[in-house]
Amino acid sequence: MIELIRTNDAVIISFVESLMRDAGIVFFVADQNMSILDGSVGILPRRVMVDADQADQARRILTDAGIANEIRRK
């Protein structure tokens, strides 16, 4: 799996999850439980990971959704 986005913004994470789910793209939110360790201060970003073979499609979806600035570059 490769990292698609990394952010502290729970709204963006939720939006990306929804987009990936709707498109049938396999994804995983890494470091989701790390926010418990930081006391929910939001200093530890979460990462949305996707299968490498679906990465280009996932990037296109985020670009079409207007959040291309969130995409992690290779």
mmCIF file of C-alpha atoms in Angstrom:
data_model
loop_
_atom_site.group_PDB
_atom_site.id
_atom_site.type_symbol
_atom_site.label_atom_id
_atom_site.label_comp_id
_atom_site.label_asym_id
_atom_site.label_seq_id
_atom_site.Cartn_x
_atom_site.Cartn_y
_atom_site.Cartn_z
ATOM 1 C CA MET A 1 0.000 0.000 0.000
ATOM 2 C CA ILE A 2 1.113 3.543 -0.625
ATOM 3 C CA GLU A 3 0.320 6.756 1.201
ATOM 4 C CA LEU A 4 -2.340 8.804 -0.551
ATOM 5 C CA ILE A 5 -2.762 11.599 1.998
ATOM 6 C CA ARG A 6 -1.471 12.558 5.443
ATOM 7 C CA THR A 7 -3.462 15.021 7.520
ATOM 8 C CA ASN A 8 -4.664 15.978 10.984
ATOM 9 C CA ASP A 9 -8.011 17.096 9.570
ATOM 10 C CA ALA A 10 -10.695 14.561 10.560
ATOM 11 C CA VAL A 11 -13.134 16.042 8.038
ATOM 12 C CA ILE A 12 -10.748 15.460 5.136
ATOM 13 C CA ILE A 13 -10.052 11.917 6.329
ATOM 14 C CA SER A 14 -13.789 11.224 6.468
ATOM 15 C CA PHE A 15 -14.330 12.779 3.025
ATOM 16 C CA VAL A 16 -11.516 10.739 1.472
ATOM 17 C CA GLU A 17 -12.825 7.561 3.101
ATOM 18 C CA SER A 18 -16.230 8.230 1.581
ATOM 19 C CA LEU A 19 -14.774 8.925 -1.869
ATOM 20 C CA MET A 20 -12.653 5.774 -1.802
ATOM 21 C CA ARG A 21 -15.524 3.632 -0.543
ATOM 22 C CA ASP A 22 -17.876 4.962 -3.241
ATOM 23 C CA ALA A 23 -15.277 4.249 -5.943
ATOM 24 C CA GLY A 24 -14.609 0.738 -4.658
ATOM 25 C CA ILE A 25 -10.979 1.522 -3.918
ATOM 26 C CA VAL A 26 -9.327 -0.556 -1.198
ATOM 27 C CA PHE A 27 -7.931 1.753 1.494
ATOM 28 C CA PHE A 28 -6.672 1.745 5.065
ATOM 29 C CA VAL A 29 -6.432 4.619 7.543
ATOM 30 C CA ALA A 30 -3.090 4.260 9.308
ATOM 31 C CA ASP A 31 -2.226 5.865 12.646
ATOM 32 C CA GLN A 32 -5.908 6.292 13.443
ATOM 33 C CA ASN A 33 -5.418 5.139 17.017
ATOM 34 C CA MET A 34 -2.346 7.314 17.529
ATOM 35 C CA SER A 35 -4.646 10.259 18.293
ATOM 36 C CA ILE A 36 -5.453 8.504 21.560
ATOM 37 C CA LEU A 37 -1.795 8.760 22.526
ATOM 38 C CA ASP A 38 -1.552 12.464 21.738
ATOM 39 C CA GLY A 39 -4.645 13.185 23.823
ATOM 40 C CA SER A 40 -6.716 14.107 20.740
ATOM 41 C CA VAL A 41 -4.662 17.277 20.347
ATOM 42 C CA GLY A 42 -4.266 16.458 16.677
ATOM 43 C CA ILE A 43 -0.491 16.648 16.426
ATOM 44 C CA LEU A 44 -0.098 13.166 14.958
ATOM 45 C CA PRO A 45 -1.412 13.009 11.399
ATOM 46 C CA ARG A 46 -3.344 10.059 10.051
ATOM 47 C CA ARG A 47 -2.540 8.536 6.684
ATOM 48 C CA VAL A 48 -4.876 7.131 4.071
ATOM 49 C CA MET A 49 -3.183 4.235 2.326
ATOM 50 C CA VAL A 50 -4.330 2.697 -0.974
ATOM 51 C CA ASP A 51 -3.229 -0.274 -3.065
ATOM 52 C CA ALA A 52 -0.475 0.756 -5.457
ATOM 53 C CA ASP A 53 -2.433 -0.465 -8.465
ATOM 54 C CA GLN A 54 -5.338 1.854 -7.556
ATOM 55 C CA ALA A 55 -3.238 4.892 -6.618
ATOM 56 C CA ASP A 56 -3.620 6.747 -9.928
ATOM 57 C CA GLN A 57 -7.391 6.307 -9.859
ATOM 58 C CA ALA A 58 -7.506 7.471 -6.221
ATOM 59 C CA ARG A 59 -5.442 10.572 -7.067
ATOM 60 C CA ARG A 60 -7.799 11.412 -9.947
ATOM 61 C CA ILE A 61 -10.790 11.110 -7.622
ATOM 62 C CA LEU A 62 -9.233 13.491 -5.090
ATOM 63 C CA THR A 63 -8.324 15.919 -7.859
ATOM 64 C CA ASP A 64 -11.873 15.823 -9.240
ATOM 65 C CA ALA A 65 -13.195 16.391 -5.697
ATOM 66 C CA GLY A 66 -11.105 19.559 -5.394
ATOM 67 C CA ILE A 67 -8.655 18.353 -2.763
ATOM 68 C CA ALA A 68 -5.617 17.635 -4.919
ATOM 69 C CA ASN A 69 -3.532 19.777 -2.553
ATOM 70 C CA GLU A 70 -3.898 16.999 0.052
ATOM 71 C CA ILE A 71 -2.296 14.321 -2.160
ATOM 72 C CA ARG A 72 1.118 13.112 -1.058
ATOM 73 C CA ARG A 73 3.590 13.214 -3.901
ATOM 74 C CA LYS A 74 5.563 10.113 -4.810
#
